[in-house]
Short mmCIF file of C-alpha atoms in Angstrom, two decimals:
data_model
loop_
_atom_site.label_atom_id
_atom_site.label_comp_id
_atom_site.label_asym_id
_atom_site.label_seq_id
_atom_site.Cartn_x
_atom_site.Cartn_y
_atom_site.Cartn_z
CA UNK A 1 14.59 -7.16 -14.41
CA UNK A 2 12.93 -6.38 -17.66
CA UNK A 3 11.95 -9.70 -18.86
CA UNK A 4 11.78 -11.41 -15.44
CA UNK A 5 9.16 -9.03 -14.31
CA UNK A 6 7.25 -9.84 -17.21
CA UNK A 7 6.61 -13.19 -16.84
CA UNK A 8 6.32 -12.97 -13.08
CA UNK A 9 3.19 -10.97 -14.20
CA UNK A 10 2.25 -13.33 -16.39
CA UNK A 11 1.98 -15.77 -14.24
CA UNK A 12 -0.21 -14.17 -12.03
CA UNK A 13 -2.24 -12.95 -14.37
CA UNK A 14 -2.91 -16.57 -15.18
CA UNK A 15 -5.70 -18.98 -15.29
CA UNK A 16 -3.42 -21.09 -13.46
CA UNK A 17 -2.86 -18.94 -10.70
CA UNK A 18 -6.77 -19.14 -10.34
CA UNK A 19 -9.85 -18.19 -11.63
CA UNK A 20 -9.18 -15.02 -13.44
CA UNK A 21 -12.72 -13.63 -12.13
CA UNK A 22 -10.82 -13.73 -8.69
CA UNK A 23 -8.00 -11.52 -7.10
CA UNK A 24 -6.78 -12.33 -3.53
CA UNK A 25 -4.93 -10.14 -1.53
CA UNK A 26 -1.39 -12.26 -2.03
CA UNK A 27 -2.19 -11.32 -5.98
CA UNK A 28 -2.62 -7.98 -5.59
CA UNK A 29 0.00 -7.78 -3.15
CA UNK A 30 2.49 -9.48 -6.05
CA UNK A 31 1.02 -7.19 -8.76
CA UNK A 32 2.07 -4.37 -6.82
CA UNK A 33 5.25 -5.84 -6.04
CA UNK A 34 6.16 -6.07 -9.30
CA UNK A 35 5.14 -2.43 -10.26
CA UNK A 36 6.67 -1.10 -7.48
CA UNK A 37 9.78 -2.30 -8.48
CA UNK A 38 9.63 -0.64 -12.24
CA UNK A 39 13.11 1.48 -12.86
CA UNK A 40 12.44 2.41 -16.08
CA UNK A 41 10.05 2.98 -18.45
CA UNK A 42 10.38 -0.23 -21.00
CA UNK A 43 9.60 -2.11 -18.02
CA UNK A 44 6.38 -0.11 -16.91
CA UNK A 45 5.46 -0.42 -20.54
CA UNK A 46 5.93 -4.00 -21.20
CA UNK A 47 3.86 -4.68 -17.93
CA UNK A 48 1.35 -2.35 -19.10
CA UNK A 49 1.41 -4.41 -22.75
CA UNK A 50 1.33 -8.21 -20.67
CA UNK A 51 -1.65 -6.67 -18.53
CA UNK A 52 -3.46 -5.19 -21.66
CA UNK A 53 -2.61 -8.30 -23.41
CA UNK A 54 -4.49 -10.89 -20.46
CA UNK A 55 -7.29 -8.44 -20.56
CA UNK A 56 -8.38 -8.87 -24.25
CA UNK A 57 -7.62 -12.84 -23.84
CA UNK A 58 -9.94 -12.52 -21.23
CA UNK A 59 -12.26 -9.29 -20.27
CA UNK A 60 -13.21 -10.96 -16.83
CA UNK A 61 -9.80 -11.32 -15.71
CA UNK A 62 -9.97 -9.00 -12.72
CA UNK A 63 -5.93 -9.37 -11.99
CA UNK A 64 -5.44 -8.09 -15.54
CA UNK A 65 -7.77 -5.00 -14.55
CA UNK A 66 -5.64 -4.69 -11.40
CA UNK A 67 -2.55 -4.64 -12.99
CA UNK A 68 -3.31 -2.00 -16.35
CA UNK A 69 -5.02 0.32 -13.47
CA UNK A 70 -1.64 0.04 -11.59
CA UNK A 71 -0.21 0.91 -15.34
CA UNK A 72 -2.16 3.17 -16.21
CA UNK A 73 -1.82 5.06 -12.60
CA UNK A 74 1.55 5.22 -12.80
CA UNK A 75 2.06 6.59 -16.83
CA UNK A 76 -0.35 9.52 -15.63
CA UNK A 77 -3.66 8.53 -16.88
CA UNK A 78 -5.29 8.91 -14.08
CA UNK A 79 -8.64 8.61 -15.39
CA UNK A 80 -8.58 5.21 -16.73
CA UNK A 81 -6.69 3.79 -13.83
CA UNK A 82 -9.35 5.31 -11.27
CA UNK A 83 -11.94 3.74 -13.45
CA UNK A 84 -9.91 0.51 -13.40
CA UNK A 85 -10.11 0.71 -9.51
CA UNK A 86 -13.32 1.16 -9.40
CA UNK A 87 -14.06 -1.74 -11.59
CA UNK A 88 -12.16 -3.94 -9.36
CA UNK A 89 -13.39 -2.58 -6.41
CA UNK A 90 -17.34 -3.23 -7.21
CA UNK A 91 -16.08 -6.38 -8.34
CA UNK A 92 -14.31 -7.36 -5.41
CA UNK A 93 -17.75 -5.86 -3.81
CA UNK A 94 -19.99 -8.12 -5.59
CA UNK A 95 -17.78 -11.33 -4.40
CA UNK A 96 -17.30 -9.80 -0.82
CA UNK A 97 -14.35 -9.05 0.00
CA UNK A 98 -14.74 -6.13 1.75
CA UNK A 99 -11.05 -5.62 2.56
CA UNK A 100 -10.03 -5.30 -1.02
CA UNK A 101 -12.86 -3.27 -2.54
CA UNK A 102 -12.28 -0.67 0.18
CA UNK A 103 -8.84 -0.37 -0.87
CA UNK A 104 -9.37 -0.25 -4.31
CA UNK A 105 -12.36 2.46 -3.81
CA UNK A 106 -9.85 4.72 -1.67
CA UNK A 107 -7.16 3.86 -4.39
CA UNK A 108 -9.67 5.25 -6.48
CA UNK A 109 -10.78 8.28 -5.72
CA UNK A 110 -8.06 10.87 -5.86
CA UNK A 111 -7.26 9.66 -9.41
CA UNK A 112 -11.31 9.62 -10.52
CA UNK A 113 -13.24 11.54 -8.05
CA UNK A 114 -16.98 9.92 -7.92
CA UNK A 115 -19.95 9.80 -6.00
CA UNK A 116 -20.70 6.13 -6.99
CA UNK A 117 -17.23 5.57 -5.43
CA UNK A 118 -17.49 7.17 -2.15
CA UNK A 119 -21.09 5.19 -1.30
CA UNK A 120 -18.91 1.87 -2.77
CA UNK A 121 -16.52 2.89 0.13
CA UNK A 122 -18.97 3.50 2.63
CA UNK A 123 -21.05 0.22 2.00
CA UNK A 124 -17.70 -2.05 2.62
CA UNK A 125 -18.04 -0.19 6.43
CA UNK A 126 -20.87 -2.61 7.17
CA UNK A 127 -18.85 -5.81 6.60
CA UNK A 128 -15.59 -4.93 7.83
CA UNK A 129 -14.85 -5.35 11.45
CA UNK A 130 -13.06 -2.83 12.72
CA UNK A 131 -14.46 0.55 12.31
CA UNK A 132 -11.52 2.49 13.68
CA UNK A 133 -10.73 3.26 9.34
CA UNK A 134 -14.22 5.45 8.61
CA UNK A 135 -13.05 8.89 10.28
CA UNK A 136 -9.67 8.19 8.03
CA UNK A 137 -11.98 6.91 4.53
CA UNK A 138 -14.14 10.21 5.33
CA UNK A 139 -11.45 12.12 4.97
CA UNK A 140 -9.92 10.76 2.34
CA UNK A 141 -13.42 11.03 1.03
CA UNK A 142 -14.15 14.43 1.55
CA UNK A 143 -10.66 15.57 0.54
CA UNK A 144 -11.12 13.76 -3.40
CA UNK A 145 -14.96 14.48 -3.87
CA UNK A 146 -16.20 17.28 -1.18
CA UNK A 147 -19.08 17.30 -3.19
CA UNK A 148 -20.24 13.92 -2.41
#
């Protein structure tokens, strides 16, 4: 599982499989797959080294983020992989898909509790369809950052 994991990410994480300023929600739905899946420890690490390792090739590549914030998450550094998430999520913002910044802001918060975040969250409200999720993202809101 070890190796084969490893280049599966890989090969998401490459240029190939698109432009690495781009995630889509089959990528981040592999990505998780494949961390999901982790048994043991030298495989979370070596994931965590192949995402690290497409991230200094390439500082943009927002899969890469994705992937050492899904690391980083689940090692218990829950700082860096809420401020991961929250990278992705403006970024996923900025190109509009609303979808996946939402859930990357609520994947955020409990781990990095932030104002910035929750208004990231509540912007995504206006371009999503189906409102039925606010009274649950308020919540979820409230609960991380009362505060805000």
């Amino acid at each position: 599982m070890n190796r084969e994991a490893v280049v599966q990410l890989g090969e998401v994480l490459s240029p190939a499989a698109g432009a690495v300023k781009t995630m889509d929600a089959e990528q981040r739905q592999a990505i998780d797959s494949l961390f999901s899946a982790v048994e043991d420890e030298l495989t979370l690490t070596d994931l965590g080294t192949k995402a690290a390792a497409a991230l200094a090739e390439s500082g943009d590549n927002l899969r890469a983020h994705y992937a050492l914030s899904l690391y980083q998450e689940l090692a218990g550094e829950d700082d860096e992989a809420g401020r991961g998430f929250s990278h992705v999520a403006r970024e996923l913002a900025a190109r509009e898909d609303w979808p996946g910044a939402r859930q990357m802001a609520l994947r955020a918060l409990p781990l990095r509790p932030d104002y910035r975040v929750v208004r990231l969250l509540m912007s995504t409200w206006e371009h999503l369809d189906d409102p039925a999720h606010k009274e649950q993202d308020l919540a979820a809101a409230h609960s991380a950052c009362p505060d805000s």
